[in-house]
Amino acid sequence: MVYVAAVFHRTSLGVAGPQAAERFGVGPAALGVFTVLQIGVYAAMQIPTGLLVDRFGPRRVLAVAALLIGAGQMLFALAETYPLALTARAVLGCGDAMTWVSLLRLIAGHFPARKYAVVVSVSAALGGAGNLASTVPLTMLLDNVGWTLTFLVAGGLTTAYAVLAGTRLRDVPAGAPAPAGEPVPLRAVGRSVAAAWRIPGTRLGFWVHFSTMFAPAVLGLLWGYPYLTEAQGLSPHVASAMLGVLVLGAIVGGPLFGSLIGRRPELRMPLVVGFLGGAVLTWAVLLGWPGGQPPIVLVALALVVLSLGGPASTVAFALARDYNSLRTVGTATGLVNVGGFTATTIAALSVGLLLELAAPLGSAGKFQVALSAILLVLLFGTWRTAVWWRRARAVVLAAAARGEEVPVQLRARRWDDLAAVPVPAAA
């Protein structure tokens, strides 16, 4: 429930963006700063969150997260100036940053490794309920109840829920020993993070998350709604319903991805590569369509394809879980989670800046130019994912050749770096 609330508050500007621009008197670039700041804080907080979870446990961190999210949204409801609104989104982003890593650590403590991917995928899909609530239902509330009351009540309920989270959650199942949370001196933080970053599985997880989750996030958080209403000419309620496709696709696709890679973990990366190829093709079609207004059916199909980015991104956390110990998996997971939100920050800000620069091209034309930033970030992330997939495979193949236990059994391919895989000595 804390995660559902976090996703709702994170994505609330997806349909409230035009009202925010009017309320605070800002243009597209300044509106984009809301998302960039919130996601930037989120990304910056991932490593500290991982350390906090390893030190204090997910129960305490989730309770504090709910308090910060609720307080930030209530401040946003009452803010009437742009600087105060930015402060509110930063507080909200800080609380939001503490939810997913804590949830993953909770799952790692309660479920065996073979069920981890499934439970993570189902949890992400359930979190989609918060995203779904921030589409048509939030649009209707804003139209009928108003900005202040809508966000004030939502923030108040989230703050109150922190008490329940702090008292009812358990870091591990009843009777199970909790991992010792030892304080980490500041001078050791850098070494701990560097050690996790040196693990190829962690690095691959970072780039998988970077590449897969950012595009649907950029559309759902801010720019999808203006694109559908301004460039495609849809009504506000139809545009909100269309954004719901992103959520429904993730809700349905999450458990399917999780169950499949839970049974056959060797399919994790082929599924990611398949999604990335489909996403590149989707953006090429949308952005290359003459006039910038493809048929609405094609736009809906594109949203269905892009919605699978969230489920595909869960592969990144399975990689972090497999190649790190339970004691340090929070730090590694935080590192991995930085990837997608770094990409989201870069893409969201770039779209806002390009929208202002391309304004003379008209509604459809300016969005064709602006959304090309998403394709460029996607291509960069796909390249880095391919590089680290090959390197991580070499490490796993080398460990298997030495007779060590490995999380995934791989078969060497022609494109593998076989020079890095030593052949075992003959008996």
PDB file of C-alpha atoms in Angstrom, residues 96-382:
ATOM      1  CA  ASP A  96       9.097   8.094  -3.052  1.00  0.00           C
ATOM      2  CA  ALA A  97      12.781   7.202  -3.415  1.00  0.00           C
ATOM      3  CA  MET A  98      12.644   5.150  -0.235  1.00  0.00           C
ATOM      4  CA  THR A  99       9.756   2.857  -1.201  1.00  0.00           C
ATOM      5  CA  TRP A 100      10.785   0.501  -3.995  1.00  0.00           C
ATOM      6  CA  VAL A 101      14.223  -0.466  -2.660  1.00  0.00           C
ATOM      7  CA  SER A 102      12.643  -1.100   0.754  1.00  0.00           C
ATOM      8  CA  LEU A 103       9.951  -3.230  -0.840  1.00  0.00           C
ATOM      9  CA  LEU A 104      12.536  -5.276  -2.743  1.00  0.00           C
ATOM     10  CA  ARG A 105      14.514  -5.817   0.463  1.00  0.00           C
ATOM     11  CA  LEU A 106      11.296  -6.913   2.171  1.00  0.00           C
ATOM     12  CA  ILE A 107      10.663  -9.438  -0.619  1.00  0.00           C
ATOM     13  CA  ALA A 108      14.249 -10.718  -0.436  1.00  0.00           C
ATOM     14  CA  GLY A 109      13.796 -11.322   3.300  1.00  0.00           C
ATOM     15  CA  HIS A 110      10.466 -13.146   2.982  1.00  0.00           C
ATOM     16  CA  PHE A 111      10.803 -15.240  -0.180  1.00  0.00           C
ATOM     17  CA  PRO A 112      13.400 -17.675  -1.595  1.00  0.00           C
ATOM     18  CA  ALA A 113      15.497 -16.648  -4.599  1.00  0.00           C
ATOM     19  CA  ARG A 114      13.494 -18.814  -7.031  1.00  0.00           C
ATOM     20  CA  LYS A 115      10.327 -16.849  -6.215  1.00  0.00           C
ATOM     21  CA  TYR A 116      11.964 -13.434  -6.082  1.00  0.00           C
ATOM     22  CA  ALA A 117      11.359 -12.431  -9.704  1.00  0.00           C
ATOM     23  CA  VAL A 118       7.719 -13.504  -9.558  1.00  0.00           C
ATOM     24  CA  VAL A 119       6.938 -11.581  -6.366  1.00  0.00           C
ATOM     25  CA  VAL A 120       8.788  -8.488  -7.590  1.00  0.00           C
ATOM     26  CA  SER A 121       6.793  -8.520 -10.832  1.00  0.00           C
ATOM     27  CA  VAL A 122       3.485  -8.979  -9.009  1.00  0.00           C
ATOM     28  CA  SER A 123       4.392  -6.185  -6.578  1.00  0.00           C
ATOM     29  CA  ALA A 124       5.197  -3.848  -9.464  1.00  0.00           C
ATOM     30  CA  ALA A 125       1.885  -4.763 -11.094  1.00  0.00           C
ATOM     31  CA  LEU A 126      -0.019  -4.082  -7.884  1.00  0.00           C
ATOM     32  CA  GLY A 127       1.756  -0.757  -7.628  1.00  0.00           C
ATOM     33  CA  GLY A 128       0.222  -0.017 -11.005  1.00  0.00           C
ATOM     34  CA  ALA A 129      -3.068   0.499  -9.181  1.00  0.00           C
ATOM     35  CA  GLY A 130      -1.629   3.783  -7.935  1.00  0.00           C
ATOM     36  CA  ASN A 131      -0.728   4.766 -11.476  1.00  0.00           C
ATOM     37  CA  LEU A 132      -4.195   3.805 -12.692  1.00  0.00           C
ATOM     38  CA  ALA A 133      -5.775   5.951  -9.980  1.00  0.00           C
ATOM     39  CA  SER A 134      -3.750   8.909 -11.231  1.00  0.00           C
ATOM     40  CA  THR A 135      -5.343   8.807 -14.699  1.00  0.00           C
ATOM     41  CA  VAL A 136      -9.135   9.020 -15.196  1.00  0.00           C
ATOM     42  CA  PRO A 137     -10.092   9.014 -11.459  1.00  0.00           C
ATOM     43  CA  LEU A 138      -7.669  11.844 -10.663  1.00  0.00           C
ATOM     44  CA  THR A 139      -8.839  13.818 -13.704  1.00  0.00           C
ATOM     45  CA  MET A 140     -12.432  13.562 -12.484  1.00  0.00           C
ATOM     46  CA  LEU A 141     -11.482  14.565  -8.937  1.00  0.00           C
ATOM     47  CA  LEU A 142      -9.551  17.600 -10.112  1.00  0.00           C
ATOM     48  CA  ASP A 143     -12.481  18.670 -12.297  1.00  0.00           C
ATOM     49  CA  ASN A 144     -15.105  18.222  -9.578  1.00  0.00           C
ATOM     50  CA  VAL A 145     -13.356  18.716  -6.230  1.00  0.00           C
ATOM     51  CA  GLY A 146     -10.453  20.956  -7.163  1.00  0.00           C
ATOM     52  CA  TRP A 147      -6.683  20.988  -6.826  1.00  0.00           C
ATOM     53  CA  THR A 148      -6.296  21.792  -3.116  1.00  0.00           C
ATOM     54  CA  LEU A 149      -8.815  19.382  -1.613  1.00  0.00           C
ATOM     55  CA  THR A 150      -7.844  16.498  -3.910  1.00  0.00           C
ATOM     56  CA  PHE A 151      -4.153  16.586  -3.094  1.00  0.00           C
ATOM     57  CA  LEU A 152      -4.654  17.562   0.552  1.00  0.00           C
ATOM     58  CA  VAL A 153      -6.820  14.509   1.278  1.00  0.00           C
ATOM     59  CA  ALA A 154      -4.532  12.170  -0.687  1.00  0.00           C
ATOM     60  CA  GLY A 155      -1.492  13.426   1.212  1.00  0.00           C
ATOM     61  CA  GLY A 156      -3.246  13.221   4.576  1.00  0.00           C
ATOM     62  CA  LEU A 157      -4.307   9.611   4.039  1.00  0.00           C
ATOM     63  CA  THR A 158      -0.761   8.644   3.070  1.00  0.00           C
ATOM     64  CA  THR A 159       0.692  10.313   6.160  1.00  0.00           C
ATOM     65  CA  ALA A 160      -1.792   8.497   8.407  1.00  0.00           C
ATOM     66  CA  TYR A 161      -0.916   5.169   6.791  1.00  0.00           C
ATOM     67  CA  ALA A 162       2.696   5.550   7.951  1.00  0.00           C
ATOM     68  CA  VAL A 163       1.570   4.543  11.457  1.00  0.00           C
ATOM     69  CA  LEU A 164       0.139   1.266  10.180  1.00  0.00           C
ATOM     70  CA  ALA A 165       3.244   0.531   8.127  1.00  0.00           C
ATOM     71  CA  GLY A 166       5.513   1.196  11.080  1.00  0.00           C
ATOM     72  CA  THR A 167       3.613  -1.127  13.400  1.00  0.00           C
ATOM     73  CA  ARG A 168       2.424  -3.977  11.172  1.00  0.00           C
ATOM     74  CA  LEU A 169       5.284  -4.671   8.774  1.00  0.00           C
ATOM     75  CA  ARG A 170       7.978  -7.243   9.581  1.00  0.00           C
ATOM     76  CA  ASP A 171      11.460  -7.161   8.078  1.00  0.00           C
ATOM     77  CA  VAL A 172      11.608 -10.971   8.000  1.00  0.00           C
ATOM     78  CA  PRO A 173       9.040 -13.736   8.707  1.00  0.00           C
ATOM     79  CA  ALA A 174       8.152 -14.334  12.339  1.00  0.00           C
ATOM     80  CA  GLY A 175      10.845 -16.378  14.048  1.00  0.00           C
ATOM     81  CA  ALA A 176      13.454 -15.827  11.339  1.00  0.00           C
ATOM     82  CA  PRO A 177      16.691 -14.082  12.335  1.00  0.00           C
ATOM     83  CA  ALA A 178      16.999 -10.589  10.907  1.00  0.00           C
ATOM     84  CA  PRO A 179      20.291  -9.707   9.156  1.00  0.00           C
ATOM     85  CA  ALA A 180      22.559  -7.691  11.409  1.00  0.00           C
ATOM     86  CA  GLY A 181      22.343  -4.027  10.516  1.00  0.00           C
ATOM     87  CA  GLU A 182      25.793  -2.707  11.179  1.00  0.00           C
ATOM     88  CA  PRO A 183      26.487   1.029  10.879  1.00  0.00           C
ATOM     89  CA  VAL A 184      28.565   1.925   7.838  1.00  0.00           C
ATOM     90  CA  PRO A 185      31.165   4.658   8.451  1.00  0.00           C
ATOM     91  CA  LEU A 186      31.060   7.436   5.872  1.00  0.00           C
ATOM     92  CA  ARG A 187      34.550   6.567   4.690  1.00  0.00           C
ATOM     93  CA  ALA A 188      33.371   3.015   3.961  1.00  0.00           C
ATOM     94  CA  VAL A 189      30.295   4.065   1.955  1.00  0.00           C
ATOM     95  CA  GLY A 190      32.289   4.823  -1.149  1.00  0.00           C
ATOM     96  CA  ARG A 191      34.100   1.505  -0.947  1.00  0.00           C
ATOM     97  CA  SER A 192      30.822  -0.379  -0.467  1.00  0.00           C
ATOM     98  CA  VAL A 193      29.191   1.304  -3.452  1.00  0.00           C
ATOM     99  CA  ALA A 194      32.293   0.827  -5.600  1.00  0.00           C
ATOM    100  CA  ALA A 195      32.425  -2.867  -4.711  1.00  0.00           C
ATOM    101  CA  ALA A 196      28.790  -3.350  -5.755  1.00  0.00           C
ATOM    102  CA  TRP A 197      29.361  -1.350  -8.946  1.00  0.00           C
ATOM    103  CA  ARG A 198      32.325  -3.545  -9.923  1.00  0.00           C
ATOM    104  CA  ILE A 199      30.078  -6.619 -10.055  1.00  0.00           C
ATOM    105  CA  PRO A 200      29.098  -7.118 -13.723  1.00  0.00           C
ATOM    106  CA  GLY A 201      25.637  -8.308 -12.721  1.00  0.00           C
ATOM    107  CA  THR A 202      25.018  -5.029 -10.885  1.00  0.00           C
ATOM    108  CA  ARG A 203      26.320  -3.008 -13.847  1.00  0.00           C
ATOM    109  CA  LEU A 204      24.141  -4.965 -16.273  1.00  0.00           C
ATOM    110  CA  GLY A 205      21.141  -4.422 -13.988  1.00  0.00           C
ATOM    111  CA  PHE A 206      21.812  -0.671 -14.014  1.00  0.00           C
ATOM    112  CA  TRP A 207      21.747  -0.456 -17.817  1.00  0.00           C
ATOM    113  CA  VAL A 208      18.756  -2.771 -18.145  1.00  0.00           C
ATOM    114  CA  HIS A 209      16.807  -0.522 -15.792  1.00  0.00           C
ATOM    115  CA  PHE A 210      18.118   2.596 -17.543  1.00  0.00           C
ATOM    116  CA  SER A 211      16.878   1.346 -20.914  1.00  0.00           C
ATOM    117  CA  THR A 212      13.545  -0.269 -20.110  1.00  0.00           C
ATOM    118  CA  MET A 213      11.577   1.785 -17.594  1.00  0.00           C
ATOM    119  CA  PHE A 214      12.212   5.409 -18.537  1.00  0.00           C
ATOM    120  CA  ALA A 215      10.068   5.816 -21.680  1.00  0.00           C
ATOM    121  CA  PRO A 216       6.721   4.802 -20.121  1.00  0.00           C
ATOM    122  CA  ALA A 217       7.719   6.797 -17.029  1.00  0.00           C
ATOM    123  CA  VAL A 218       8.336   9.992 -19.040  1.00  0.00           C
ATOM    124  CA  LEU A 219       4.969   9.604 -20.780  1.00  0.00           C
ATOM    125  CA  GLY A 220       3.059   8.689 -17.628  1.00  0.00           C
ATOM    126  CA  LEU A 221       4.705  11.249 -15.369  1.00  0.00           C
ATOM    127  CA  LEU A 222       4.402  14.336 -17.548  1.00  0.00           C
ATOM    128  CA  TRP A 223       4.565  14.402 -21.325  1.00  0.00           C
ATOM    129  CA  GLY A 224       2.117  11.687 -22.425  1.00  0.00           C
ATOM    130  CA  TYR A 225      -0.986  13.704 -21.542  1.00  0.00           C
ATOM    131  CA  PRO A 226       0.059  16.905 -23.404  1.00  0.00           C
ATOM    132  CA  TYR A 227       1.159  14.771 -26.367  1.00  0.00           C
ATOM    133  CA  LEU A 228      -2.244  13.095 -26.591  1.00  0.00           C
ATOM    134  CA  THR A 229      -4.286  16.257 -26.067  1.00  0.00           C
ATOM    135  CA  GLU A 230      -2.211  18.765 -28.067  1.00  0.00           C
ATOM    136  CA  ALA A 231      -0.512  16.724 -30.792  1.00  0.00           C
ATOM    137  CA  GLN A 232      -3.197  14.058 -31.234  1.00  0.00           C
ATOM    138  CA  GLY A 233      -6.221  16.256 -30.465  1.00  0.00           C
ATOM    139  CA  LEU A 234      -7.825  13.937 -27.902  1.00  0.00           C
ATOM    140  CA  SER A 235     -10.168  15.157 -25.174  1.00  0.00           C
ATOM    141  CA  PRO A 236      -8.816  15.204 -21.594  1.00  0.00           C
ATOM    142  CA  HIS A 237     -10.824  12.161 -20.509  1.00  0.00           C
ATOM    143  CA  VAL A 238      -9.911  10.122 -23.599  1.00  0.00           C
ATOM    144  CA  ALA A 239      -6.247  11.074 -23.135  1.00  0.00           C
ATOM    145  CA  SER A 240      -6.396   9.955 -19.490  1.00  0.00           C
ATOM    146  CA  ALA A 241      -7.935   6.648 -20.564  1.00  0.00           C
ATOM    147  CA  MET A 242      -5.193   6.207 -23.169  1.00  0.00           C
ATOM    148  CA  LEU A 243      -2.534   6.734 -20.493  1.00  0.00           C
ATOM    149  CA  GLY A 244      -4.301   3.985 -18.565  1.00  0.00           C
ATOM    150  CA  VAL A 245      -3.111   1.621 -21.309  1.00  0.00           C
ATOM    151  CA  LEU A 246       0.437   2.124 -20.021  1.00  0.00           C
ATOM    152  CA  VAL A 247      -0.695   1.006 -16.589  1.00  0.00           C
ATOM    153  CA  LEU A 248      -2.877  -1.911 -17.661  1.00  0.00           C
ATOM    154  CA  GLY A 249      -0.113  -3.261 -19.880  1.00  0.00           C
ATOM    155  CA  ALA A 250       2.280  -3.205 -16.925  1.00  0.00           C
ATOM    156  CA  ILE A 251      -0.284  -4.819 -14.611  1.00  0.00           C
ATOM    157  CA  VAL A 252      -0.916  -7.679 -17.035  1.00  0.00           C
ATOM    158  CA  GLY A 253       2.650  -7.980 -18.300  1.00  0.00           C
ATOM    159  CA  GLY A 254       4.325  -7.897 -14.887  1.00  0.00           C
ATOM    160  CA  PRO A 255       3.116 -11.256 -13.574  1.00  0.00           C
ATOM    161  CA  LEU A 256       3.612 -12.851 -16.999  1.00  0.00           C
ATOM    162  CA  PHE A 257       7.232 -11.677 -17.162  1.00  0.00           C
ATOM    163  CA  GLY A 258       7.836 -12.660 -13.544  1.00  0.00           C
ATOM    164  CA  SER A 259       6.433 -16.167 -13.818  1.00  0.00           C
ATOM    165  CA  LEU A 260       8.335 -16.813 -17.039  1.00  0.00           C
ATOM    166  CA  ILE A 261      11.738 -15.649 -15.826  1.00  0.00           C
ATOM    167  CA  GLY A 262      11.103 -17.300 -12.456  1.00  0.00           C
ATOM    168  CA  ARG A 263      10.801 -20.674 -14.219  1.00  0.00           C
ATOM    169  CA  ARG A 264      13.450 -20.002 -16.850  1.00  0.00           C
ATOM    170  CA  PRO A 265      15.915 -17.333 -15.676  1.00  0.00           C
ATOM    171  CA  GLU A 266      18.047 -17.815 -18.781  1.00  0.00           C
ATOM    172  CA  LEU A 267      15.289 -15.995 -20.719  1.00  0.00           C
ATOM    173  CA  ARG A 268      15.696 -12.788 -18.731  1.00  0.00           C
ATOM    174  CA  MET A 269      18.021 -10.992 -21.099  1.00  0.00           C
ATOM    175  CA  PRO A 270      16.457 -12.269 -24.352  1.00  0.00           C
ATOM    176  CA  LEU A 271      13.146 -10.806 -23.135  1.00  0.00           C
ATOM    177  CA  VAL A 272      14.834  -7.485 -22.362  1.00  0.00           C
ATOM    178  CA  VAL A 273      16.515  -7.389 -25.773  1.00  0.00           C
ATOM    179  CA  GLY A 274      13.210  -8.230 -27.454  1.00  0.00           C
ATOM    180  CA  PHE A 275      11.487  -5.367 -25.658  1.00  0.00           C
ATOM    181  CA  LEU A 276      14.253  -2.894 -26.532  1.00  0.00           C
ATOM    182  CA  GLY A 277      14.045  -3.840 -30.208  1.00  0.00           C
ATOM    183  CA  GLY A 278      10.263  -3.412 -30.159  1.00  0.00           C
ATOM    184  CA  ALA A 279      10.541  -0.061 -28.355  1.00  0.00           C
ATOM    185  CA  VAL A 280      13.049   1.335 -30.867  1.00  0.00           C
ATOM    186  CA  LEU A 281      10.783   0.294 -33.744  1.00  0.00           C
ATOM    187  CA  THR A 282       7.730   1.793 -32.006  1.00  0.00           C
ATOM    188  CA  TRP A 283       9.356   5.184 -31.503  1.00  0.00           C
ATOM    189  CA  ALA A 284      10.693   5.186 -35.056  1.00  0.00           C
ATOM    190  CA  VAL A 285       7.160   4.688 -36.407  1.00  0.00           C
ATOM    191  CA  LEU A 286       5.541   7.275 -34.109  1.00  0.00           C
ATOM    192  CA  LEU A 287       8.146   9.953 -34.725  1.00  0.00           C
ATOM    193  CA  GLY A 288       8.503   9.268 -38.436  1.00  0.00           C
ATOM    194  CA  TRP A 289       4.796   9.329 -39.257  1.00  0.00           C
ATOM    195  CA  PRO A 290       4.039  12.052 -41.845  1.00  0.00           C
ATOM    196  CA  GLY A 291       2.467  15.061 -40.175  1.00  0.00           C
ATOM    197  CA  GLY A 292       3.145  13.726 -36.698  1.00  0.00           C
ATOM    198  CA  GLN A 293      -0.408  12.398 -36.220  1.00  0.00           C
ATOM    199  CA  PRO A 294      -0.507   8.601 -36.660  1.00  0.00           C
ATOM    200  CA  PRO A 295      -3.887   6.827 -36.440  1.00  0.00           C
ATOM    201  CA  ILE A 296      -5.171   6.618 -32.877  1.00  0.00           C
ATOM    202  CA  VAL A 297      -5.193   2.812 -33.083  1.00  0.00           C
ATOM    203  CA  LEU A 298      -1.461   2.883 -33.832  1.00  0.00           C
ATOM    204  CA  VAL A 299      -0.852   5.217 -30.882  1.00  0.00           C
ATOM    205  CA  ALA A 300      -2.747   2.805 -28.616  1.00  0.00           C
ATOM    206  CA  LEU A 301      -0.681  -0.149 -29.886  1.00  0.00           C
ATOM    207  CA  ALA A 302       2.487   1.863 -29.288  1.00  0.00           C
ATOM    208  CA  LEU A 303       1.443   2.493 -25.678  1.00  0.00           C
ATOM    209  CA  VAL A 304       0.801  -1.241 -25.240  1.00  0.00           C
ATOM    210  CA  VAL A 305       4.343  -2.032 -26.423  1.00  0.00           C
ATOM    211  CA  LEU A 306       5.922   0.667 -24.264  1.00  0.00           C
ATOM    212  CA  SER A 307       3.908  -0.423 -21.220  1.00  0.00           C
ATOM    213  CA  LEU A 308       6.012  -3.597 -21.104  1.00  0.00           C
ATOM    214  CA  GLY A 309       9.039  -1.528 -20.129  1.00  0.00           C
ATOM    215  CA  GLY A 310       8.049  -1.677 -16.469  1.00  0.00           C
ATOM    216  CA  PRO A 311       7.789  -5.495 -16.392  1.00  0.00           C
ATOM    217  CA  ALA A 312      11.039  -5.783 -18.366  1.00  0.00           C
ATOM    218  CA  SER A 313      12.796  -3.528 -15.850  1.00  0.00           C
ATOM    219  CA  THR A 314      12.197  -6.058 -13.053  1.00  0.00           C
ATOM    220  CA  VAL A 315      14.917  -8.174 -14.658  1.00  0.00           C
ATOM    221  CA  ALA A 316      17.375  -5.568 -13.385  1.00  0.00           C
ATOM    222  CA  PHE A 317      16.449  -6.269  -9.762  1.00  0.00           C
ATOM    223  CA  ALA A 318      16.655 -10.022 -10.251  1.00  0.00           C
ATOM    224  CA  LEU A 319      20.214  -9.499 -11.490  1.00  0.00           C
ATOM    225  CA  ALA A 320      21.067  -7.439  -8.405  1.00  0.00           C
ATOM    226  CA  ARG A 321      19.502 -10.088  -6.158  1.00  0.00           C
ATOM    227  CA  ASP A 322      21.368 -12.980  -7.810  1.00  0.00           C
ATOM    228  CA  TYR A 323      24.853 -11.492  -7.725  1.00  0.00           C
ATOM    229  CA  ASN A 324      24.867  -9.789  -4.320  1.00  0.00           C
ATOM    230  CA  SER A 325      24.595 -11.120  -0.769  1.00  0.00           C
ATOM    231  CA  LEU A 326      21.439 -10.488   1.286  1.00  0.00           C
ATOM    232  CA  ARG A 327      23.427  -8.227   3.599  1.00  0.00           C
ATOM    233  CA  THR A 328      24.343  -5.840   0.772  1.00  0.00           C
ATOM    234  CA  VAL A 329      21.516  -6.391  -1.702  1.00  0.00           C
ATOM    235  CA  GLY A 330      19.847  -3.141  -0.606  1.00  0.00           C
ATOM    236  CA  THR A 331      22.863  -1.101  -1.694  1.00  0.00           C
ATOM    237  CA  ALA A 332      23.140  -2.972  -5.007  1.00  0.00           C
ATOM    238  CA  THR A 333      19.412  -2.601  -5.635  1.00  0.00           C
ATOM    239  CA  GLY A 334      19.641   1.128  -4.992  1.00  0.00           C
ATOM    240  CA  LEU A 335      22.450   1.370  -7.530  1.00  0.00           C
ATOM    241  CA  VAL A 336      20.410  -0.487 -10.127  1.00  0.00           C
ATOM    242  CA  ASN A 337      17.344   1.654  -9.465  1.00  0.00           C
ATOM    243  CA  VAL A 338      19.358   4.799 -10.184  1.00  0.00           C
ATOM    244  CA  GLY A 339      19.575   3.733 -13.817  1.00  0.00           C
ATOM    245  CA  GLY A 340      15.973   4.147 -14.900  1.00  0.00           C
ATOM    246  CA  PHE A 341      15.417   7.363 -13.017  1.00  0.00           C
ATOM    247  CA  THR A 342      18.605   8.885 -14.371  1.00  0.00           C
ATOM    248  CA  ALA A 343      17.313   8.179 -17.873  1.00  0.00           C
ATOM    249  CA  THR A 344      13.887   9.555 -16.915  1.00  0.00           C
ATOM    250  CA  THR A 345      15.439  12.786 -15.634  1.00  0.00           C
ATOM    251  CA  ILE A 346      17.513  13.292 -18.785  1.00  0.00           C
ATOM    252  CA  ALA A 347      14.639  12.500 -21.134  1.00  0.00           C
ATOM    253  CA  ALA A 348      11.970  14.530 -19.294  1.00  0.00           C
ATOM    254  CA  LEU A 349      14.126  17.657 -19.172  1.00  0.00           C
ATOM    255  CA  SER A 350      15.199  17.258 -22.802  1.00  0.00           C
ATOM    256  CA  VAL A 351      11.591  16.928 -23.989  1.00  0.00           C
ATOM    257  CA  GLY A 352      10.589  20.104 -22.131  1.00  0.00           C
ATOM    258  CA  LEU A 353      13.471  22.121 -23.567  1.00  0.00           C
ATOM    259  CA  LEU A 354      12.869  20.861 -27.116  1.00  0.00           C
ATOM    260  CA  LEU A 355       9.157  21.655 -26.877  1.00  0.00           C
ATOM    261  CA  GLU A 356       9.951  25.311 -26.301  1.00  0.00           C
ATOM    262  CA  LEU A 357      12.597  25.413 -29.033  1.00  0.00           C
ATOM    263  CA  ALA A 358      10.321  23.681 -31.559  1.00  0.00           C
ATOM    264  CA  ALA A 359       7.176  25.685 -30.715  1.00  0.00           C
ATOM    265  CA  PRO A 360       7.020  27.347 -34.184  1.00  0.00           C
ATOM    266  CA  LEU A 361       6.472  23.924 -35.788  1.00  0.00           C
ATOM    267  CA  GLY A 362       2.953  23.603 -34.374  1.00  0.00           C
ATOM    268  CA  SER A 363       1.507  21.100 -31.896  1.00  0.00           C
ATOM    269  CA  ALA A 364       2.221  17.888 -33.818  1.00  0.00           C
ATOM    270  CA  GLY A 365       5.555  19.019 -35.234  1.00  0.00           C
ATOM    271  CA  LYS A 366       7.019  20.215 -31.946  1.00  0.00           C
ATOM    272  CA  PHE A 367       6.187  16.910 -30.247  1.00  0.00           C
ATOM    273  CA  GLN A 368       7.831  14.978 -33.090  1.00  0.00           C
ATOM    274  CA  VAL A 369      11.029  16.905 -32.421  1.00  0.00           C
ATOM    275  CA  ALA A 370      10.774  16.846 -28.620  1.00  0.00           C
ATOM    276  CA  LEU A 371       9.992  13.147 -28.233  1.00  0.00           C
ATOM    277  CA  SER A 372      13.007  12.264 -30.382  1.00  0.00           C
ATOM    278  CA  ALA A 373      14.994  12.798 -27.161  1.00  0.00           C
ATOM    279  CA  ILE A 374      13.384   9.633 -25.798  1.00  0.00           C
ATOM    280  CA  LEU A 375      14.550   7.639 -28.825  1.00  0.00           C
ATOM    281  CA  LEU A 376      18.112   8.934 -28.458  1.00  0.00           C
ATOM    282  CA  VAL A 377      18.263   7.981 -24.762  1.00  0.00           C
ATOM    283  CA  LEU A 378      16.778   4.583 -25.630  1.00  0.00           C
ATOM    284  CA  LEU A 379      19.424   3.913 -28.279  1.00  0.00           C
ATOM    285  CA  PHE A 380      22.231   4.889 -25.896  1.00  0.00           C
ATOM    286  CA  GLY A 381      20.885   2.644 -23.140  1.00  0.00           C
ATOM    287  CA  THR A 382      20.428  -0.269 -25.548  1.00  0.00           C
TER     288      THR A 382
END
